[in-house]
Short mmCIF file of C-alpha atoms in Angstrom, two decimals:
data_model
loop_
_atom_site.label_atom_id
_atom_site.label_comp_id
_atom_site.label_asym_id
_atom_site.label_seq_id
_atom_site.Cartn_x
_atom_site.Cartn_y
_atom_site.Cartn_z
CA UNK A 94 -11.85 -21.70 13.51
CA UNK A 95 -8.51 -21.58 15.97
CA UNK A 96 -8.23 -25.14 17.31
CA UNK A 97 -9.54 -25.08 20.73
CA UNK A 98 -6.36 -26.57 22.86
CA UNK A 99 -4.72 -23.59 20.74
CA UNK A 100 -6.42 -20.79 22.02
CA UNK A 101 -6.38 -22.79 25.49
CA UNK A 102 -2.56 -22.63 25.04
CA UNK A 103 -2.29 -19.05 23.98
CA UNK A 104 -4.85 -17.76 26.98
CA UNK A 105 -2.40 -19.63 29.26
CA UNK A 106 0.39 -17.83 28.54
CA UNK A 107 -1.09 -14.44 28.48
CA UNK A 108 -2.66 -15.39 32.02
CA UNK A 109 1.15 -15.66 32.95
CA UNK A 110 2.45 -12.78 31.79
CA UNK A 111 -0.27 -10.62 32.78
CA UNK A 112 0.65 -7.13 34.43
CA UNK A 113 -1.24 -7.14 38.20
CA UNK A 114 0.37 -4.03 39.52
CA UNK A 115 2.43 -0.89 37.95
CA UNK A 116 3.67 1.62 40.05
CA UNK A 117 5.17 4.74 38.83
CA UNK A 118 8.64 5.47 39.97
CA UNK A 119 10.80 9.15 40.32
CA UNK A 120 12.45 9.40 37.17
CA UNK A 121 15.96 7.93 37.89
CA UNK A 122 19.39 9.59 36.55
CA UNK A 123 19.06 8.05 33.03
CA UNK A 124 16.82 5.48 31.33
CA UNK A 125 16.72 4.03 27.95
CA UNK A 126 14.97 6.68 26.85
CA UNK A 127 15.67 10.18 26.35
CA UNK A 128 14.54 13.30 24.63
CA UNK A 129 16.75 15.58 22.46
CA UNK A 130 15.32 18.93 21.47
CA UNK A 131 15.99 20.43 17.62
CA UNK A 132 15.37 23.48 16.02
CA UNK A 133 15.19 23.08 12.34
CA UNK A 134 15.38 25.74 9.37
CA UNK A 135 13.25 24.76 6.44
CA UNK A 136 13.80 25.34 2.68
CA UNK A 137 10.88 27.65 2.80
CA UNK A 138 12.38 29.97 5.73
CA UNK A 139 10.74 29.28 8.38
CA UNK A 140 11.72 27.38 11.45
CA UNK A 141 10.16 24.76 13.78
CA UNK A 142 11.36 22.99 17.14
CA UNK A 143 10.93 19.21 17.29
CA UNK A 144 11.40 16.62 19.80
CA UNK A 145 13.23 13.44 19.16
CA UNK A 146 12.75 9.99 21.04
CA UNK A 147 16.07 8.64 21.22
CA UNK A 148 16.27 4.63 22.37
CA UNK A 149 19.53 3.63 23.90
CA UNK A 150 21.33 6.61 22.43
CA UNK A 151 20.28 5.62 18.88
CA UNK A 152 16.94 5.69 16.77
CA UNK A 153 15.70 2.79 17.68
CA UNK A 154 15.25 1.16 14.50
CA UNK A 155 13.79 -2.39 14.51
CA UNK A 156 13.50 -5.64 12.58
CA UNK A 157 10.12 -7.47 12.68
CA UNK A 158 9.71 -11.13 11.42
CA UNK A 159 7.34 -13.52 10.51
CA UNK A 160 8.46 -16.85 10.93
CA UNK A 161 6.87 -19.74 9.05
CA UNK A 162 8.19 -23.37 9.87
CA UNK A 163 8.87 -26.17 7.62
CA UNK A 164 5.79 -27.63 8.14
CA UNK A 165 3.86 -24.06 7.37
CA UNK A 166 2.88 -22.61 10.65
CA UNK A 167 3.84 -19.25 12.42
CA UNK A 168 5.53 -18.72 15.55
CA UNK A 169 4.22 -15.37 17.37
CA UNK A 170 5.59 -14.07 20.33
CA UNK A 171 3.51 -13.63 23.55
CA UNK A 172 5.21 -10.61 25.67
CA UNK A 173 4.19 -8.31 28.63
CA UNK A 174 3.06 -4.87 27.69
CA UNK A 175 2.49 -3.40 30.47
CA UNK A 176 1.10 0.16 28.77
CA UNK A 177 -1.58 -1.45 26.91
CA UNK A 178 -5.31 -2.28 28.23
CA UNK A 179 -4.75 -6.03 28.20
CA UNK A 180 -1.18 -5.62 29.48
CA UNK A 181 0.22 -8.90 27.30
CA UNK A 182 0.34 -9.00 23.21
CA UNK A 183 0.51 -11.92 21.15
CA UNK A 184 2.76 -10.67 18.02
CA UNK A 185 5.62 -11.55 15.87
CA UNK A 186 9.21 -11.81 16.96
CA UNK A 187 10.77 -8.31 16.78
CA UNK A 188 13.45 -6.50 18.18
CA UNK A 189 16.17 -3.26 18.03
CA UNK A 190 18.98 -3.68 15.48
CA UNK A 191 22.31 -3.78 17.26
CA UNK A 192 25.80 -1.95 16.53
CA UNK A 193 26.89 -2.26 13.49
CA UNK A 194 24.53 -5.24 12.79
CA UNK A 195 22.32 -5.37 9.48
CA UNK A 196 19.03 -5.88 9.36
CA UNK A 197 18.92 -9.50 8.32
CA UNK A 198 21.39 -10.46 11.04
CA UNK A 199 19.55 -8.26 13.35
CA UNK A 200 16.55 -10.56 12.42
CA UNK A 201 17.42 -13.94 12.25
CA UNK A 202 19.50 -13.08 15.96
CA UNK A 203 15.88 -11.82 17.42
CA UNK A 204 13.79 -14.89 16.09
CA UNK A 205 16.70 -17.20 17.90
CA UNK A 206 16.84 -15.54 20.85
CA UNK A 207 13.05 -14.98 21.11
CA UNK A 208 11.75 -18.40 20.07
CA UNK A 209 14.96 -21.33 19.57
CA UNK A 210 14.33 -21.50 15.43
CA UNK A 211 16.88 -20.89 13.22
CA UNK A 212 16.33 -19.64 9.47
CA UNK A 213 18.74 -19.79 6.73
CA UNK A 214 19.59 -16.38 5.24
CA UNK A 215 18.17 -17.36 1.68
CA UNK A 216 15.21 -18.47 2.95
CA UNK A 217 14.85 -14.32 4.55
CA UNK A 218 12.15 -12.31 2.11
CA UNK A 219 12.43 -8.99 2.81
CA UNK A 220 9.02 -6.83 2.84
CA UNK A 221 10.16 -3.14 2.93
CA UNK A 222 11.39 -0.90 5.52
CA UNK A 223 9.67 2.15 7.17
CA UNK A 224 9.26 4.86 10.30
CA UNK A 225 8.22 3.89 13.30
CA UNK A 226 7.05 7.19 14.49
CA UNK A 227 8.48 9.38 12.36
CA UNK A 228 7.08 12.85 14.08
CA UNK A 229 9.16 12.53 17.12
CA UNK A 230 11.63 9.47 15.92
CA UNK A 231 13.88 8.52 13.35
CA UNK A 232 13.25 4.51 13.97
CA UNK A 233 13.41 2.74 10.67
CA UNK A 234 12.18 -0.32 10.77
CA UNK A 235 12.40 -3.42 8.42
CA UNK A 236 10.52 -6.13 7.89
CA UNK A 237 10.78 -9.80 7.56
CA UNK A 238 9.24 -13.04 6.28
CA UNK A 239 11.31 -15.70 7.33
CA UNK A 240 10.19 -19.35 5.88
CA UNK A 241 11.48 -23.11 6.75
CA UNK A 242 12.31 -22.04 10.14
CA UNK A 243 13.51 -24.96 12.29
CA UNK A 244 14.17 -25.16 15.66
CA UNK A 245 17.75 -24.90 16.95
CA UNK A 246 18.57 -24.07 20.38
CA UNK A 247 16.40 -22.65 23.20
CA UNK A 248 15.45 -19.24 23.90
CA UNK A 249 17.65 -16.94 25.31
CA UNK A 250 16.05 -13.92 27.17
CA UNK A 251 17.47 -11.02 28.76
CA UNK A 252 17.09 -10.61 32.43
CA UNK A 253 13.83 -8.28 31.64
CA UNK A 254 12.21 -10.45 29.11
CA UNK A 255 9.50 -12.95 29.91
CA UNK A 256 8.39 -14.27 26.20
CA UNK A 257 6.23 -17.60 25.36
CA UNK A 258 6.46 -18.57 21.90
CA UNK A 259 3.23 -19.66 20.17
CA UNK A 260 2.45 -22.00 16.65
CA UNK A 261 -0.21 -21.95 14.89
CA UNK A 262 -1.45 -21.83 11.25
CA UNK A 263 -1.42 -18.99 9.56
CA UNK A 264 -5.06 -18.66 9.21
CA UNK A 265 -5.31 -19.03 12.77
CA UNK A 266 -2.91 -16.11 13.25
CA UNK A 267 -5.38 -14.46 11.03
CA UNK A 268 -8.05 -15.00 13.48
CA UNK A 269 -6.00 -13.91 16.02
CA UNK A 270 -5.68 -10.21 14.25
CA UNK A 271 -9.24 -10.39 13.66
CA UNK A 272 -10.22 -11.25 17.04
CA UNK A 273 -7.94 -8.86 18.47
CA UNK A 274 -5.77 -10.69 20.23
CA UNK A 275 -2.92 -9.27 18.33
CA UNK A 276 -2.72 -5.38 18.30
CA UNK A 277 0.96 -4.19 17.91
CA UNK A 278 0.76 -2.28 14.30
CA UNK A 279 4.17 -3.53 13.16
CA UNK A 280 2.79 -7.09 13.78
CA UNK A 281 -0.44 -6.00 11.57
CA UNK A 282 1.16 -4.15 9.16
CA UNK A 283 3.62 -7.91 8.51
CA UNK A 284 0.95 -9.77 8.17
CA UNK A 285 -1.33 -7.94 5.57
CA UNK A 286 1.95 -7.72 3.73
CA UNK A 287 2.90 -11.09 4.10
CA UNK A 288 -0.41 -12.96 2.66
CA UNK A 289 -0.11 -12.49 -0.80
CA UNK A 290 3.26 -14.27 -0.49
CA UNK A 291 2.36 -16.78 2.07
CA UNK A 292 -0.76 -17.70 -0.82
CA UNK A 293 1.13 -17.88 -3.62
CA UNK A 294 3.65 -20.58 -1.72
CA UNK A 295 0.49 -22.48 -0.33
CA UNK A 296 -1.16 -22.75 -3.93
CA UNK A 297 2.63 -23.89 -4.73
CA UNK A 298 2.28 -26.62 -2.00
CA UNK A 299 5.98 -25.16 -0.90
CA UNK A 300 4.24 -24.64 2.35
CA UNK B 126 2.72 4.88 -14.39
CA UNK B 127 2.42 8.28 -12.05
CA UNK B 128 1.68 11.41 -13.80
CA UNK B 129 4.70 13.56 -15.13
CA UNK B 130 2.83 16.84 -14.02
CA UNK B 131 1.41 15.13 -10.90
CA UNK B 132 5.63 13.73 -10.08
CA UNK B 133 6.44 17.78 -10.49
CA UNK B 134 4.17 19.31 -8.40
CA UNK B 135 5.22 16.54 -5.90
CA UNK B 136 8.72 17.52 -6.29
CA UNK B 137 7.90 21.01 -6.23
CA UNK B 138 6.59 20.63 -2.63
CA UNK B 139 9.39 18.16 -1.06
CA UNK B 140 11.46 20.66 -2.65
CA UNK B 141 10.42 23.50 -0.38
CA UNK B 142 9.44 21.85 3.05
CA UNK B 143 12.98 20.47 3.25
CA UNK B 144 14.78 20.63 6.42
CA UNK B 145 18.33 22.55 5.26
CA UNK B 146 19.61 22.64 9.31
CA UNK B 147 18.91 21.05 12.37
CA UNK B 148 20.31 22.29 15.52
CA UNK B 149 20.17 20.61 18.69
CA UNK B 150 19.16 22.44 21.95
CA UNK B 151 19.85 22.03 25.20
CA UNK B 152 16.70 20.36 27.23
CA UNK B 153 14.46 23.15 28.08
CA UNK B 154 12.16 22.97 31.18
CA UNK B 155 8.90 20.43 29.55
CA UNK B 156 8.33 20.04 26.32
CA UNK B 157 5.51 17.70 24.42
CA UNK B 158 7.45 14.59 25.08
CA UNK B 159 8.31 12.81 28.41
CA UNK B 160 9.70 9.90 30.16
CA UNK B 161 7.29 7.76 32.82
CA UNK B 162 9.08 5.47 35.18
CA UNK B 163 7.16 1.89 35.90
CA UNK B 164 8.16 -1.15 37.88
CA UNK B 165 5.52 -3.97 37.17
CA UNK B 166 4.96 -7.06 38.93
CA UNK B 167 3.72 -9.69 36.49
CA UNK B 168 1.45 -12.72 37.39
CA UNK B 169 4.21 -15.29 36.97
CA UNK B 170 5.86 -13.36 40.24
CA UNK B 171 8.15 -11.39 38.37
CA UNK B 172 9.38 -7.87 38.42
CA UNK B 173 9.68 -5.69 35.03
CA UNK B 174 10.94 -2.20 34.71
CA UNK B 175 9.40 -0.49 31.74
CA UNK B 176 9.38 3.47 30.73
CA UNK B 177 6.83 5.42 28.59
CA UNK B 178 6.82 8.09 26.23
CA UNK B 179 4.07 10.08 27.19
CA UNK B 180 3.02 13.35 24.78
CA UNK B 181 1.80 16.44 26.19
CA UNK B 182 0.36 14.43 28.86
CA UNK B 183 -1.49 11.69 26.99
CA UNK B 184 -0.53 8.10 25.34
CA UNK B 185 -0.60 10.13 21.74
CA UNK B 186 -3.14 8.19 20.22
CA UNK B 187 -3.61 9.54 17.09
CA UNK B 188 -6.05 8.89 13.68
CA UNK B 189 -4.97 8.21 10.39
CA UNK B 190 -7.08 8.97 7.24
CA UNK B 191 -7.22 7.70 3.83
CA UNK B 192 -9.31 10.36 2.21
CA UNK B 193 -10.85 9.67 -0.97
CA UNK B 194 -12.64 12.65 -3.35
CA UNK B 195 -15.73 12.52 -5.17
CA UNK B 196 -13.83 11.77 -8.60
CA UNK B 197 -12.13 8.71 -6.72
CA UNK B 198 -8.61 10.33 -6.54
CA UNK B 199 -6.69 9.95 -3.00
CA UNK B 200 -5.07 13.33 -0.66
CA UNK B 201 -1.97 12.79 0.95
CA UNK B 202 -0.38 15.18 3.10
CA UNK B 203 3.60 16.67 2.14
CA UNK B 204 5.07 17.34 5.46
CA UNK B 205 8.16 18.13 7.20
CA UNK B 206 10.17 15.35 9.12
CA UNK B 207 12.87 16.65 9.83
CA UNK B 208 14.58 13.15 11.75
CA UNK B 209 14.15 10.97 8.64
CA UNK B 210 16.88 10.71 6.13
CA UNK B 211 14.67 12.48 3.84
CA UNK B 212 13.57 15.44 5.98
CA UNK B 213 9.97 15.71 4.54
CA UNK B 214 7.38 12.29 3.90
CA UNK B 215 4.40 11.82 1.61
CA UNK B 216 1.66 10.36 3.85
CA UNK B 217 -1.96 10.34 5.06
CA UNK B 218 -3.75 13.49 6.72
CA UNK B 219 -3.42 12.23 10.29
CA UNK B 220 -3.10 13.64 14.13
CA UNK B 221 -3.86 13.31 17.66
CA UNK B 222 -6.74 12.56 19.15
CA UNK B 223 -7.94 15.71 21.33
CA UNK B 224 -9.47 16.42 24.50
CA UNK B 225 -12.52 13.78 25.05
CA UNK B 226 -12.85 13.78 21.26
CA UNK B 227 -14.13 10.31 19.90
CA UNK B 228 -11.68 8.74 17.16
CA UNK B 229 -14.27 9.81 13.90
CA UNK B 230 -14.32 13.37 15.38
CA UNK B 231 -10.97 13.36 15.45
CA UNK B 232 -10.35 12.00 11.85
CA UNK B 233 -12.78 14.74 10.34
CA UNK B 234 -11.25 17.41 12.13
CA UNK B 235 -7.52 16.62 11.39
CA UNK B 236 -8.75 15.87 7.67
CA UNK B 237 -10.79 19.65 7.26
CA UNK B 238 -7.75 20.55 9.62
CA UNK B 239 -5.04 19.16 6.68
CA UNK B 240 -6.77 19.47 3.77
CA UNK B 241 -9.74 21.87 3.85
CA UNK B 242 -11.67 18.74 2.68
CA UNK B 243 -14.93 17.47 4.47
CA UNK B 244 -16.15 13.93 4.82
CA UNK B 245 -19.90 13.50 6.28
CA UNK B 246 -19.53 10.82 9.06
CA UNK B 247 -21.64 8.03 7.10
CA UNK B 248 -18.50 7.63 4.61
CA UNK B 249 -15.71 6.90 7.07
CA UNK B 250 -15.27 3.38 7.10
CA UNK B 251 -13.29 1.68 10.64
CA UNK B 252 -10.50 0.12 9.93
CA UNK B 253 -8.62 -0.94 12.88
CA UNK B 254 -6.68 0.14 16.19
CA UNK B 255 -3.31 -0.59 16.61
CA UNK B 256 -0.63 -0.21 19.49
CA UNK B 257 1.88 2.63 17.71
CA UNK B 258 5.11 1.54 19.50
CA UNK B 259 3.53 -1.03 22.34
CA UNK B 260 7.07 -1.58 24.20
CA UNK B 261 7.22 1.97 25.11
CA UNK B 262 4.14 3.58 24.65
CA UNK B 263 0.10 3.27 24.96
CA UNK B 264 -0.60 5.38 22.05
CA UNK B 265 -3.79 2.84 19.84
CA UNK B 266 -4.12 4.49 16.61
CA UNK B 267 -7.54 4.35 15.19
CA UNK B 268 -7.53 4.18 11.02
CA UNK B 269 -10.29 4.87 8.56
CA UNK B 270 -11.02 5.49 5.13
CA UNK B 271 -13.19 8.51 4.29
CA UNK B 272 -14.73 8.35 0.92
CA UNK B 273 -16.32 10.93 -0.87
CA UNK B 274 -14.46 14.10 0.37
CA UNK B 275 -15.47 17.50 -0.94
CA UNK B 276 -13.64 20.06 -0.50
CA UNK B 277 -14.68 22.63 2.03
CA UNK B 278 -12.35 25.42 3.12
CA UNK B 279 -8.79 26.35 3.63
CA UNK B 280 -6.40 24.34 5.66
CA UNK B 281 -6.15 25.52 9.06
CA UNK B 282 -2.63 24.79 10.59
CA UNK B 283 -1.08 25.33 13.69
CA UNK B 284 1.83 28.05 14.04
CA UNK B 285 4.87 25.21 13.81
CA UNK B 286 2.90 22.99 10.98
CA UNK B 287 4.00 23.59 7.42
CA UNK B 288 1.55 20.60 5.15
CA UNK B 289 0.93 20.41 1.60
CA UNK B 290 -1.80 18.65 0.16
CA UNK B 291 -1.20 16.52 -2.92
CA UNK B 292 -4.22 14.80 -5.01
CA UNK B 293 -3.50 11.73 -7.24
CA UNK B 294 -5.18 8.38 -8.26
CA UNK B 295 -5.32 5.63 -5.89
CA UNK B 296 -2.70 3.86 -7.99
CA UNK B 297 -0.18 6.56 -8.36
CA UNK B 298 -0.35 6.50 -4.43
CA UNK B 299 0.57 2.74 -4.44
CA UNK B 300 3.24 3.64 -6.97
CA UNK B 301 4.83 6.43 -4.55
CA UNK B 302 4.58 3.83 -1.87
CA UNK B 303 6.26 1.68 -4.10
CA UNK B 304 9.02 4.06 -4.91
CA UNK B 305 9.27 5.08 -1.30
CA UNK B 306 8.16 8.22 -1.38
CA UNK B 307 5.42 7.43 1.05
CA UNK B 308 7.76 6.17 4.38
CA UNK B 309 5.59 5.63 7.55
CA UNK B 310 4.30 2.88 8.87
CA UNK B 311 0.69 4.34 9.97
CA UNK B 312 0.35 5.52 6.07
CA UNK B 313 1.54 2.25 4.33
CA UNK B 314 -0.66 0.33 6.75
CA UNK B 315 -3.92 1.82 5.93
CA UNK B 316 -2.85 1.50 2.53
CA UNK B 317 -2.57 -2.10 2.40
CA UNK B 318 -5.62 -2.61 4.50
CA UNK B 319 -7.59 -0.38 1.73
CA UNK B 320 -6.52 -1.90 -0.72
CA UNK B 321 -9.44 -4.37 -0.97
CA UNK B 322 -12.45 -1.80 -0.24
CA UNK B 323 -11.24 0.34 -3.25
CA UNK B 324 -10.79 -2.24 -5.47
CA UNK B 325 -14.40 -3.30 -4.46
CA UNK B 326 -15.87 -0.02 -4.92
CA UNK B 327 -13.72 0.66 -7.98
CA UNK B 328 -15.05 -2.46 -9.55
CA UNK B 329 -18.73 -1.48 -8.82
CA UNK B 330 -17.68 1.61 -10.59
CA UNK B 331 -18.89 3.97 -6.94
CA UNK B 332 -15.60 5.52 -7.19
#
């Protein structure tokens, strides 16, 4: 069971960051996102028209990370999102790769800017990389365990960003996926991956 | 290790959905995909600006099968994608939900729709919703494993959908996952989740 000042903590923060009112605006002269529109000749003739969603004028591709402390806990990310039903998610630290950045970089920069912990890049176990969305995007994402995570520096949001960081164990994080608390699928998708590696380090008491 | 016939006829079928040109058009009047504009005011007093994709008028939240036959073997869909570095992807039968169609509806449908293979609705196991893309979107994919598919009739496509069907063991799937043959994040999720039910039923010898 999730300790109970835990889950007071967590409902704390998503009572903060709760959506209370969205109101629908004229579309302005450009946003982050845009559409492109392709028409594509396959190796078997025939042709087809696509739509691509295009994120800052590139993919979009992301880094997710699951970051596991020195003493063995997770730190998830509690963020508005405003287009689901419970307008807040509790998930892990994620964000879009950068310039020229690699994905590594791109992750341990999102886990310090999201949280304040710092991981060294040995201590980075990378899980695999796939699409996003890949009908209508070309978003490759990769994926990230990041263990003996200590804390640095303090968060550093942009002007838009309202994030609370969270700890708990990692079974607790389980319950949280369980109970649906968390819902994101790149958050899901990390953590299925992720047990068989997080067991095998607690049966090695590394964690 | 993966069949050298079944690795052919795999081949044989990325081979010919291949996308040999894409041309970009110029934005035509409304397509499938659009922009929403929001401006939210969270609890903690402050103001967010957040767009949406929205797809031909609805959050796009879609199903995603793992169909299993009779004999125990998996079907994975061959399809064109034309924005990935590959241009086609191995995956799971999967679509949007329609209309005021529940989520199992849907999932038969797009599977007979796919595959020409039927699954009565007491063999689709749940296995989860998840946001698709949360930050941007309010797509919640519902996934599900159908076991004991039988095949039914021919696949009925749209005009723009060129899909392949491709039947192998459950293993040689996790091998072309392995391999990266199988790239998107809805398919490699549902695969990780199933692991453990097929391994159950495979060791009570029902598949």
């Amino acid at each position: 069971m999730i300790r109970k000042e835990k889950i007071e903590e967590l409902k704390t923060y998503i009572e903060e960051l709760k959506a209370m009112k969205c109101t629908k605006n004229k579309t302005p002269k450009k946003g982050f996102l845009t559409i492109e529109y392709y028409q594509c000749t396959l190796n078997n003739g025939h042709t087809i028209v696509r739509e691509k969603l295009v994120k800052g004028e590139k993919d979009g591709s992301a880094v997710i990370i699951l970051p596991i402390t020195k003493e063995g806990e997770v730190i998830l990310s509690v963020e508005p999102r405003v287009f689901t039903k419970e307008t807040v998610d509790v998930g892990l630290p994620a964000g879009y790769i950068e310039g020229n950045e690699c994905a590594v970089d791109a992750a341990r920069r999102e886990l310090l800017e999201e949280t304040g912990y710092a991981v060294k890049e040995e201590n980075m176990r990378y899980l695999g990389s796939f699409y996003q969305d890949q009908g209508c995007s070309g978003a490759l994402n990769e994926y990230f365990i990041a263990f003996d995570c200590k804390p640095y520096g303090c968060q550093k949001l942009d002007k838009d960003e309202y994030i609370k960081y969270f700890i708990c164990t990692f079974n607790e994080m389980l319950e949280l996926l369980q109970s649906g608390y968390i819902k994101g699928l790149n958050s899901a998708f990390v953590i299925e991956k992720a047990k068989e590696y997080v067991y095998e380090r607690q049966r090695d008491r590394r964690i």
